[in-house]
Coordinates of C-alpha atoms and ligand atoms in Angstrom, one line a residue:
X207 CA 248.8 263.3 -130.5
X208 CA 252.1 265.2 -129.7
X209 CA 255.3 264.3 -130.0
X210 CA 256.1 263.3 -126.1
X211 CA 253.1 260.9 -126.0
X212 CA 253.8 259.1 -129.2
X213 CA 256.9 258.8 -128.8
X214 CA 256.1 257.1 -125.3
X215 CA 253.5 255.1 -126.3
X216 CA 255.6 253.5 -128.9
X217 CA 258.0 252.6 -126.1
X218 CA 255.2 250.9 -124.2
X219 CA 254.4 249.0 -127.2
X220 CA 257.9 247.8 -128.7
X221 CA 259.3 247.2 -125.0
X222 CA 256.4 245.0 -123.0
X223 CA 256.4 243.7 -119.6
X224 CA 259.2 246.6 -118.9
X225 CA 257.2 248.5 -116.8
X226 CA 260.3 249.9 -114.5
X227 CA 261.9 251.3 -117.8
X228 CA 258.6 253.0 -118.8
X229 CA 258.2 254.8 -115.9
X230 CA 261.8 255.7 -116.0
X231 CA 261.4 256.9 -119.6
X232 CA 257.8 258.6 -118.7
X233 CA 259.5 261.0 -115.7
X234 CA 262.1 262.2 -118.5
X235 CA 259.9 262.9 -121.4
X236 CA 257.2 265.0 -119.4
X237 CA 259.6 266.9 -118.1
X238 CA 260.8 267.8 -120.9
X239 CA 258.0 268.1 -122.8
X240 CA 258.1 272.1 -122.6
X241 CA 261.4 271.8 -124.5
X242 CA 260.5 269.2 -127.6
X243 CA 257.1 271.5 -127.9
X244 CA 259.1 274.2 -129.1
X245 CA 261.5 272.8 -131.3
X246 CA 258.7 269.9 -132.6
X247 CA 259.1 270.0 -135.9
X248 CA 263.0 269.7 -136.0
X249 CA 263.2 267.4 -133.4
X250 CA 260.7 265.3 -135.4
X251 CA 262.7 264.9 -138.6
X252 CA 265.5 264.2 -136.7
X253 CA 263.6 261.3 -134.6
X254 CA 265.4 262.9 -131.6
X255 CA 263.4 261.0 -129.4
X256 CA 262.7 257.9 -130.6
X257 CA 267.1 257.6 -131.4
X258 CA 267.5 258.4 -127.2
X259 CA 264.5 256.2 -126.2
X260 CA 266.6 252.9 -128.0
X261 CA 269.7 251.2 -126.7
X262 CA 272.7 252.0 -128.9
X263 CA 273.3 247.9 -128.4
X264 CA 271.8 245.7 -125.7
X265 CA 274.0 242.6 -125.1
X266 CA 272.8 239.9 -123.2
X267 CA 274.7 236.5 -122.3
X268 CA 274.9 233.4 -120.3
X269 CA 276.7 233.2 -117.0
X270 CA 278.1 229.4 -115.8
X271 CA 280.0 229.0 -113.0
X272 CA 280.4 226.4 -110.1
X273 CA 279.0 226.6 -106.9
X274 CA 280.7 225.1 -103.5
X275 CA 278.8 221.6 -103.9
X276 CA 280.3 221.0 -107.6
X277 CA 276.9 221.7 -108.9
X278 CA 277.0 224.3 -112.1
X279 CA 274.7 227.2 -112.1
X280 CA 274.3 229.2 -115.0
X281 CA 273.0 233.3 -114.2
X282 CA 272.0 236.0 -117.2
X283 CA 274.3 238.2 -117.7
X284 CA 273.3 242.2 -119.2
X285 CA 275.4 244.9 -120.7
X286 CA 273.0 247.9 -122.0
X287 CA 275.4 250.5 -124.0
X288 CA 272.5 253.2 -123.9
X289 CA 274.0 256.5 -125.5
X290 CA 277.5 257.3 -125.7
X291 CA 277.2 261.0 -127.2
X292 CA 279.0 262.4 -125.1
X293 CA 281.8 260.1 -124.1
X294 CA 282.3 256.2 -123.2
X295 CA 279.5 254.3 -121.9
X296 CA 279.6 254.6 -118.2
X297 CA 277.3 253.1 -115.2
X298 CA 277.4 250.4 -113.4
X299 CA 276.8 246.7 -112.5
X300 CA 273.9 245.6 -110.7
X301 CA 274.2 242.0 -109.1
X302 CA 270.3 241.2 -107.9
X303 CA 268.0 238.3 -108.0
X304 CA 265.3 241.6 -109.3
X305 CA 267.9 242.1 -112.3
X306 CA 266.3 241.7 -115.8
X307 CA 266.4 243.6 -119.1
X308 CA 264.2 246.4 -117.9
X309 CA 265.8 247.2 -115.1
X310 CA 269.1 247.6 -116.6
X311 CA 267.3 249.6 -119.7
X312 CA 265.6 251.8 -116.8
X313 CA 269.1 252.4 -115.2
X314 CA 270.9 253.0 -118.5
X315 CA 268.4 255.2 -119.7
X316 CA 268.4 257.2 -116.2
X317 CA 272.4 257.2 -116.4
X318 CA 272.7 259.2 -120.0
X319 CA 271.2 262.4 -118.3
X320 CA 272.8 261.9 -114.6
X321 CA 276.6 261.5 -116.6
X322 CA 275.5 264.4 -118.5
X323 CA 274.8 266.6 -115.4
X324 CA 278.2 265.8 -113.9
X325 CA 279.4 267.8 -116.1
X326 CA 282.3 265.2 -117.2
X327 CA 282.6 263.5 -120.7
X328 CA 281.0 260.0 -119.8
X329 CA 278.1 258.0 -122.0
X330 CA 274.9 256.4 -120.3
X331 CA 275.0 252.6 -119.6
X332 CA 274.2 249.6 -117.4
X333 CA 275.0 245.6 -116.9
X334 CA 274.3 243.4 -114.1
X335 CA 273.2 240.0 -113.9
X336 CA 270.5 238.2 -111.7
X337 CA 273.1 236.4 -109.6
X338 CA 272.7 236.8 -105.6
X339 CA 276.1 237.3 -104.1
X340 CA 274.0 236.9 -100.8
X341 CA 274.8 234.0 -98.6
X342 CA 277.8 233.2 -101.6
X343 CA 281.1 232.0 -100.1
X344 CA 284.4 234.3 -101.9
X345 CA 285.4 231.2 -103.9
X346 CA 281.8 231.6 -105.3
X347 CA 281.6 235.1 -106.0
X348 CA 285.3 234.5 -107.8
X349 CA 283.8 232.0 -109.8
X350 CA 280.7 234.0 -110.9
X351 CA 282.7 237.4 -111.6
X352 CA 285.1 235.2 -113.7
X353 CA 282.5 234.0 -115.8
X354 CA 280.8 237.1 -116.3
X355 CA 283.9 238.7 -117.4
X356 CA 284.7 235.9 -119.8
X357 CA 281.9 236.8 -121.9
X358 CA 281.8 240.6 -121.1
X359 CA 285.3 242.0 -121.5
X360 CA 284.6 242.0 -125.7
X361 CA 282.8 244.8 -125.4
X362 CA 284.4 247.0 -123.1
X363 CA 287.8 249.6 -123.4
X364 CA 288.9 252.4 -121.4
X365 CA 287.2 254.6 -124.5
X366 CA 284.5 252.4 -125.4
X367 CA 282.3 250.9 -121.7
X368 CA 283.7 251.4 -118.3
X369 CA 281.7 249.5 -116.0
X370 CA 281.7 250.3 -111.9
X371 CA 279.4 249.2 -108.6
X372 CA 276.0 249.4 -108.3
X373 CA 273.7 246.5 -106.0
X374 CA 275.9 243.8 -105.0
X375 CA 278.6 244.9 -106.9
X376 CA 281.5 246.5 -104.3
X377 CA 285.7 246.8 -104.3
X378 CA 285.6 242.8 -103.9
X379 CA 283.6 242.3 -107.3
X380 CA 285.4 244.9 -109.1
X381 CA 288.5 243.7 -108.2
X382 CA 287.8 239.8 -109.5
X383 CA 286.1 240.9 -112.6
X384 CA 289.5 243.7 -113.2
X385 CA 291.7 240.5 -112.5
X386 CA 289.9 238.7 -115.0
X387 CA 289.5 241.8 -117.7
X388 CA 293.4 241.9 -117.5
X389 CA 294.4 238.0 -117.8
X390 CA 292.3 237.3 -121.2
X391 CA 293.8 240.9 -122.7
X392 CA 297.0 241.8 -121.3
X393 CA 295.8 244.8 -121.0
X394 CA 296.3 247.5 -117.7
X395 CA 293.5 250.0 -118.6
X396 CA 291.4 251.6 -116.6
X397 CA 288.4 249.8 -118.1
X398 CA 286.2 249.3 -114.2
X399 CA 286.2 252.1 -111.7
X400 CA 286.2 251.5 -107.9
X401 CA 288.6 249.3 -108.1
X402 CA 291.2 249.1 -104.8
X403 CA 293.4 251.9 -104.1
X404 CA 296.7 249.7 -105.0
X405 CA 295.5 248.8 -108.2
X406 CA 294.7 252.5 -110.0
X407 CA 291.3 253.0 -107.8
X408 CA 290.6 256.5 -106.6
X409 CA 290.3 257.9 -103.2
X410 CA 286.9 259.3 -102.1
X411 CA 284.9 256.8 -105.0
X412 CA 283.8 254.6 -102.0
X413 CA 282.1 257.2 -100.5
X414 CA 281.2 259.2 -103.2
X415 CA 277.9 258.8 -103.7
X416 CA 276.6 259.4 -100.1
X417 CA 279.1 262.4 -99.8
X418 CA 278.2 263.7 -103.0
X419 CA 273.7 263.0 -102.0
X420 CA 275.0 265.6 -99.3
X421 CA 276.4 268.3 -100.4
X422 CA 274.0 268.6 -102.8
X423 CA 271.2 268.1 -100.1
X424 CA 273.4 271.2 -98.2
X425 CA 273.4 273.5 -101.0
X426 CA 269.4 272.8 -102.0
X427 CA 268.4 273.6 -98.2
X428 CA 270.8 276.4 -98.1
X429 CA 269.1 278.2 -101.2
X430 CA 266.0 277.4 -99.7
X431 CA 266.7 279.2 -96.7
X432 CA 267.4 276.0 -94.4
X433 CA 270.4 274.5 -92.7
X434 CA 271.4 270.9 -92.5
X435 CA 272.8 271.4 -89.3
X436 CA 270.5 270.2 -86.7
X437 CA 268.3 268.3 -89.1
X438 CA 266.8 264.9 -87.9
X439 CA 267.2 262.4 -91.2
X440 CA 265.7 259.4 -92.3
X441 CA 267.9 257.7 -94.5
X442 CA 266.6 253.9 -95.7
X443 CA 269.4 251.0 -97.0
X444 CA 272.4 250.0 -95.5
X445 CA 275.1 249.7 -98.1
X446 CA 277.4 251.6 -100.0
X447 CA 275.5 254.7 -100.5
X448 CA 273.5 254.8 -97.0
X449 CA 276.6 254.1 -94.9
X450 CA 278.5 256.9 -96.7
X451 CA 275.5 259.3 -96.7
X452 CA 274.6 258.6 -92.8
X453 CA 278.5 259.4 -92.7
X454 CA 278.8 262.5 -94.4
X455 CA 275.4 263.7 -92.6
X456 CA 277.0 263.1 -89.6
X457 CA 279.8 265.2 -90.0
X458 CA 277.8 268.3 -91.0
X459 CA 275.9 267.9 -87.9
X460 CA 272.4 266.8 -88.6
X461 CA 271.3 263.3 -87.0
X462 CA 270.1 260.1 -88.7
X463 CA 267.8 258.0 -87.0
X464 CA 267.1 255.2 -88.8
X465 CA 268.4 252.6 -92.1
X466 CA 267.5 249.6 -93.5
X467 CA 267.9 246.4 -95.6
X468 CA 265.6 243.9 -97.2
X469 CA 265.0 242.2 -94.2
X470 CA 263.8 245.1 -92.0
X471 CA 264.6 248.7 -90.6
X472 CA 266.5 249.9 -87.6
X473 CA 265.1 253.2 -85.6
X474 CA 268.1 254.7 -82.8
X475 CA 266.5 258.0 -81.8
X476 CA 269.8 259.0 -80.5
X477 CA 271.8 258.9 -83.9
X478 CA 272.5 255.5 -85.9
X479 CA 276.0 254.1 -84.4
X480 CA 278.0 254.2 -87.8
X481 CA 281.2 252.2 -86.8
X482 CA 278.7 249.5 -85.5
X483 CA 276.5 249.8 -89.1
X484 CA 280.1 249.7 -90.8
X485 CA 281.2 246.3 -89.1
X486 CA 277.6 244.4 -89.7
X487 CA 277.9 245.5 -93.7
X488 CA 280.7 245.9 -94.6
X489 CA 282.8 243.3 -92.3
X490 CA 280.4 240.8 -91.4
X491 CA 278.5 241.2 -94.2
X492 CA 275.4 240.4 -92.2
X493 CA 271.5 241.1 -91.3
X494 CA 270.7 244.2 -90.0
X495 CA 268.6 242.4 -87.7
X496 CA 272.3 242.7 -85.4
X497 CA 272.4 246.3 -85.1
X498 CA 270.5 245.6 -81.8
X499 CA 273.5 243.7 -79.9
X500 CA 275.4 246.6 -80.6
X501 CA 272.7 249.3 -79.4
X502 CA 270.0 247.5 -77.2
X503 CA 268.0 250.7 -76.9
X504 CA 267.7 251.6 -80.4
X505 CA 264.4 249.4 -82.2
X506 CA 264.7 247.0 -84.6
X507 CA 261.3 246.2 -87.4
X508 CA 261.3 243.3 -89.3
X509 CA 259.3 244.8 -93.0
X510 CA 259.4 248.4 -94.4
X511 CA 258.8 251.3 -92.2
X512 CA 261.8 253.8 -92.1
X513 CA 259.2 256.7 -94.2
X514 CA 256.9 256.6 -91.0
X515 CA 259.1 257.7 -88.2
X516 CA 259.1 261.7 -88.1
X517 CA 262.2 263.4 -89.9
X518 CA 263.3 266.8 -91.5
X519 CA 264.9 265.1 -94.4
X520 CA 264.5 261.4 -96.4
X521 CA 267.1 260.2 -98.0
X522 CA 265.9 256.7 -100.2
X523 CA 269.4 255.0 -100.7
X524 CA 268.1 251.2 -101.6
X525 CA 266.2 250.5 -104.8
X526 CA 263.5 251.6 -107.0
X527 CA 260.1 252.3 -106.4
X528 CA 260.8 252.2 -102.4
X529 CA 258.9 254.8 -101.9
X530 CA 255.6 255.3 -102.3
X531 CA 252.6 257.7 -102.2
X532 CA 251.7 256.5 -98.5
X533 CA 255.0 256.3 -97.6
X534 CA 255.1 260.3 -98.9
X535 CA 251.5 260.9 -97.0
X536 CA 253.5 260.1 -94.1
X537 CA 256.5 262.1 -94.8
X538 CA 254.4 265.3 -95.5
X539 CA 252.2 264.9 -92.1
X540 CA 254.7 264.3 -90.1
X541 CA 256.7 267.8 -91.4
X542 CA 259.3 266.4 -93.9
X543 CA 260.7 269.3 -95.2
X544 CA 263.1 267.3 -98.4
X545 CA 263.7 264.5 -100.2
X546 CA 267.0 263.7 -101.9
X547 CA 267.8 260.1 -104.0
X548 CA 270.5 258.7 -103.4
X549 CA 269.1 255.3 -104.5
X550 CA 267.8 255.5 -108.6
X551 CA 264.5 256.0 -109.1
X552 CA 263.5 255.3 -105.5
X553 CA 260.2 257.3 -105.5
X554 CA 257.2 256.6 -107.8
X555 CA 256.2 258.6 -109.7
X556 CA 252.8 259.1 -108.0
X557 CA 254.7 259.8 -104.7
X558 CA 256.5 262.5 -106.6
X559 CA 254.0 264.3 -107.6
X560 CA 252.3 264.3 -104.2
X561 CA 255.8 265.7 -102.2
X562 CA 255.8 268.5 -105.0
X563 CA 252.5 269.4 -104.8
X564 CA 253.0 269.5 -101.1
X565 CA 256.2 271.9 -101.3
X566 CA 258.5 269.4 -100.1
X567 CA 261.7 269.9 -101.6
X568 CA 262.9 267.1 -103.9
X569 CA 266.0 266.6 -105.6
X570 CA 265.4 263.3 -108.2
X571 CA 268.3 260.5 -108.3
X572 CA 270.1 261.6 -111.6
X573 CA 271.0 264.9 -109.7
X574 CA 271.0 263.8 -106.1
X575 CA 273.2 260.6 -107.0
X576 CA 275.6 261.9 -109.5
X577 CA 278.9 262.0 -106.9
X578 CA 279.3 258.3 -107.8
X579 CA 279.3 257.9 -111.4
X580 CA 281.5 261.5 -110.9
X581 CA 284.2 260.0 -108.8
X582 CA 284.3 257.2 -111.5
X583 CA 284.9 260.0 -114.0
X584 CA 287.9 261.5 -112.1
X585 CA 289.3 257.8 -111.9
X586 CA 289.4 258.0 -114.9
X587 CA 290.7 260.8 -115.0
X588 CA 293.7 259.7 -113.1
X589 CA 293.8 256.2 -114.3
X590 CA 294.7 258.4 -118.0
X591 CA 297.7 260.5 -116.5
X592 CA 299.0 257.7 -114.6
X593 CA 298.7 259.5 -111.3
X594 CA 296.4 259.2 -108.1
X595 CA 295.6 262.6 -106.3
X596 CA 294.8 263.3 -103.1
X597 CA 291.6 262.8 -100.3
X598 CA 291.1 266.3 -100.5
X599 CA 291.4 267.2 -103.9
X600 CA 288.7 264.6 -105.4
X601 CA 286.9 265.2 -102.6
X602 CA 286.7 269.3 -103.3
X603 CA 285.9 268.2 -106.9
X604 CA 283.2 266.0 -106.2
X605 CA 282.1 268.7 -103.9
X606 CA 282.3 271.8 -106.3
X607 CA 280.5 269.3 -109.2
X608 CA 277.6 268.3 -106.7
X609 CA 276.9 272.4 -105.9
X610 CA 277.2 272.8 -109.9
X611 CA 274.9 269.8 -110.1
X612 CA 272.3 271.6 -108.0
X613 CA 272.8 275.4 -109.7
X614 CA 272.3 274.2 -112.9
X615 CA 269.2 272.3 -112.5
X616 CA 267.7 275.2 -110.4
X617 CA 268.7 277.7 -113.3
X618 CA 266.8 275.0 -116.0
X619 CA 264.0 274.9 -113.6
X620 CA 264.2 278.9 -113.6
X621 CA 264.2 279.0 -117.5
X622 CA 261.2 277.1 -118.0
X623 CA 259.0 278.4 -115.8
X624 CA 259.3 275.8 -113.0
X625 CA 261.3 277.5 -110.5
X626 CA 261.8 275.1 -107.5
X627 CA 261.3 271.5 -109.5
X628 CA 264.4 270.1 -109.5
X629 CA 262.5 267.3 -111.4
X630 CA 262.2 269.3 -114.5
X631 CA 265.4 270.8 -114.0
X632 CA 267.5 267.8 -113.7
X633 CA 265.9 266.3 -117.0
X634 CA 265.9 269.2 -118.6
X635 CA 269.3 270.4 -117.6
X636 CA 270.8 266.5 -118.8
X637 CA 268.8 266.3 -121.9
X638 CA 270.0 269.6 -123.5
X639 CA 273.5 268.6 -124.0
X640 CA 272.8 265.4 -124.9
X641 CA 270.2 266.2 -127.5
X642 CA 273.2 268.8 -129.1
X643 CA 275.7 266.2 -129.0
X644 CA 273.2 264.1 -130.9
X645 CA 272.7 266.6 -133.4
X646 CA 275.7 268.0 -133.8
X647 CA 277.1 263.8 -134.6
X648 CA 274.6 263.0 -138.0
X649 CA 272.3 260.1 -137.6
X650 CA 273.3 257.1 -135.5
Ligands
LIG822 P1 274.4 248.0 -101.9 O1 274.3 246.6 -102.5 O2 275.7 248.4 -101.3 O3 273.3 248.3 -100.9 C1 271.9 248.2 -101.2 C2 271.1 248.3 -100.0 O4 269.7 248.4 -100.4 C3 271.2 247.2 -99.0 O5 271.0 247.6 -97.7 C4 270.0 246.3 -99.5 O6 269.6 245.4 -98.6 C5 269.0 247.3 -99.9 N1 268.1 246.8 -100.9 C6 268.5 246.4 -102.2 N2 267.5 245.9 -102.9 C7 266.5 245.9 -102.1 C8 265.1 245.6 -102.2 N3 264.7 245.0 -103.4 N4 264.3 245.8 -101.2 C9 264.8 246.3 -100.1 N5 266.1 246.7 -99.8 C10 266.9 246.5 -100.8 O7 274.1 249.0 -103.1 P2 274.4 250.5 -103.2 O8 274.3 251.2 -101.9 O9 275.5 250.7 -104.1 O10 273.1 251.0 -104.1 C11 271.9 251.5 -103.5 C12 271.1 252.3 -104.5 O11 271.9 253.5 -105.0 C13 270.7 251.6 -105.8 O12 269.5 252.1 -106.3 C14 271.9 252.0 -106.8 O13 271.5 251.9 -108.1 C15 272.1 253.5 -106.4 N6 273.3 254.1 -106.7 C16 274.5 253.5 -106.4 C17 275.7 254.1 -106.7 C18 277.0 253.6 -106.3 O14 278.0 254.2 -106.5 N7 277.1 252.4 -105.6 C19 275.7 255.4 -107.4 C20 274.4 256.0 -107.7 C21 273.3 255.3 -107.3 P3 270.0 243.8 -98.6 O15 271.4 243.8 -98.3 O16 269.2 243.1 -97.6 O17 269.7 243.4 -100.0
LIG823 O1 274.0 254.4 -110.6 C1 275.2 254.8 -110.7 O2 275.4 256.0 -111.0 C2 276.2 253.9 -110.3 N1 276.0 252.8 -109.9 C3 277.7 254.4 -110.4 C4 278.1 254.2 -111.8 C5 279.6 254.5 -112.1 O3 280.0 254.2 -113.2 O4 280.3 254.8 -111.1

């Protein structure tokens, strides 16, 4: 048996009942199997694989806190510190009834190769907890974030874990948990990103992430011959990363028609009202199910759907696994040209396989996502001099890294004979420097 298939069969085995972390781990390692066949025999001495495929430290606690009735609840709380070759752990916090160890070792794993692509000296990791901010009151959410941080500001640092958003996780979160980090240590460090803009946040991090799933969308159709002006987009979620991608779509002139949440899907054939999508989330904080009183023609669905209506482009900004082979069936019949991740792993990997072999263009989540976890970086960046910069200036870096993002994964692509899979280019392109860091460090 090779070396790729061992070495993912022994992840099967020593990790069970993980099965969103196996997939995650199986997209990588075929992609990159080209690369370990012809350097096998060093990477095997060196257990290359089997030292990436294992949590540097997987820390995992208990979570009590009070709830509105005087009852206590107690929540898991998770903190994977995946790889940190080349820099400080670095990803975010999921809060999500879904969360459990696999899911944060999927999203770790997935965040070593994304920070690598960014081009910016930042580690792969993930936390969360299964705690569901939904339906919480602020004194609850207080209570919870102080109680996780309790526990997890031991193991982070400005150099060591720098935690940020991610499901249930926004400004509000970060701020409580950053109030909490600093009481117990005294310390002002820039130890969470997206924090608020008075307290050493960054400009442009909120909307980073969408922004960023654009411009790299841009430049792919661009060097595929295509313009995103004009384009009619599907885009699915309606949180952080779908309101700032519908926003930024907007402004280069292509139309969205339709978003989601868990409950159901909205479809407005005449361009999805963004202020009105802005005060249901992120005011109200309410169902999606409301985006009808505001636009009485535009349809409403309770279930999934968004995949079915026709569109140029799809842009999955939920969760994992939301979209599936007969969602991409539908895609390709009804003349979907790309499909661009904002969310992290939203595509299975049968669905995948079936937009590739059907030409569709495809740019995987650890490329297509990368202007968050890259506007964290620059916060740090700032948070380190002492000094806050402009709109413009992090948004022309975030801009500049995104079009890097998508060059360099194309040239990988190029390199190993895959020309046009961004799949293999993304892994490929995040692996390499990874794997020399690794190297070049001893054993650990
Ligand atoms: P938010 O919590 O702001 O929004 C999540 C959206 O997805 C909501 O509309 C939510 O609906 C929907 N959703 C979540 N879980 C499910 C589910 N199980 N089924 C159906 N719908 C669901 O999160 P973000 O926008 O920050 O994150 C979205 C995705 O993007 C995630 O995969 C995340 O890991 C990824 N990501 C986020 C980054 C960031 O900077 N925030 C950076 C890179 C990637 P509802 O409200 O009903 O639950
Ligand atoms: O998945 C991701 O890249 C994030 N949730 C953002 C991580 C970060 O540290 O900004």
């Amino acid at each position: 048996m090779g070396y790729v298939d061992e070495v993912i069969e022994l992840v099967v085995r020593k990790n069970p009942a993980e099965p969103e972390f196996h997939q995650a781990v199986r997209e990588v390692l075929e992609s990159l199997r080209v690369v370990i066949e012809a350097n096998e025999e060093k990477y095997r001495r060196e257990a290359l694989l089997e030292r990436l495929v294992e949590p540097d430290r997987q820390i995992k606690f208990k979570v009590a806190w009070v709830d509105d009735s005087g009852k206590v609840q107690v929540n898991t709380g998770y903190r994977v510190q995946f790889n940190n070759a080349i820099g400080p752990y670095k990803g975010g916090l999921r809060l999500h009834p879904s969360v459990n160890l696999g899911i944060i070792k999927f999203l770790g794993f997935e965040q070593i190769f994304k920070n690598s692509l960014t081009g910016l000296p930042i580690g792969g990791g993930k936390g969360g907890s299964d705690f569901d901010p939904k339906g919480k009151s602020d004194r609850e959410i207080l209570a919870f974030c102080t109680s996780f941080m309790t526990e997890l500001y031991k193991y982070l640092g400005a150099d060591i874990d720098v935690p940020a958003g991610d499901i249930g996780t926004g400004a509000r979160e970060i701020g409580y948990m950053y109030g909490q980090y600093k009481k117990i240590t005294g310390s002002y460090e820039g130890v969470l990103t997206g924090k608020g803009l008075t307290y050493g946040g960054s400009l442009v991090r909120k909307e980073a992430t969408g922004y960023g799933l654009l411009y790299l969308t841009e430049e792919m159709l661009k060097c595929n011959g295509h313009s995103i002006q004009d384009k009619v987009i599907a885009v699915s979620g309606a949180g952080n990363v779908a309101i700032y991608a519908i926003e930024k779509a907007q402004q280069l002139g292509a139309k969205v028609v339709t978003c989601s949440d868990s409950n159901g899907w909205v479809y407005d054939k005449d361009g999805i009202d963004l202020a009105a999508l802005k005060e249901i989330k992120e005011l109200r904080r309410a169902r999606l199910s409301e985006y009808k009183n505001y636009r009485p023609n535009a349809e409403y669905h309770e279930g999934r759907g968004v995949w079915s209506v026709k569109c140029d482009v799809a842009l999955p900004c939920a969760t994992q696994n939301e979209l599936t082979l007969e969602d991409a069936k539908d895609l390709v019949a009804n003349g979907c040209i790309a499909v661009a991740e904002g969310a992290n792993m939203p595509t299975t990997l049968d669905a995948t396989e079936y937009l590739l072999a059907n030409g569709v263009m495809f740019a995987p989540g650890k490329a297509a996502n990368a202007g968050g976890v890259a506007a964290s970086a620059l916060e740090m960046t700032q948070n380190s001099e002492r000094l806050s910069w402009s709109f413009e200036e992090v948004d022309s870096k975030l801009k500049q890294i995104m079009v890097n993002i998508f060059h360099n994964i194309d040239d990988a692509a190029k390199r190993y004979n895959a020309a046009g899979n961004y799949v293999v280019g993304a892994n490929i392109a995040g692996f390499e420097k990874v794997a020399t860091a690794m190297m070049d460090q001893g054993i650990w």
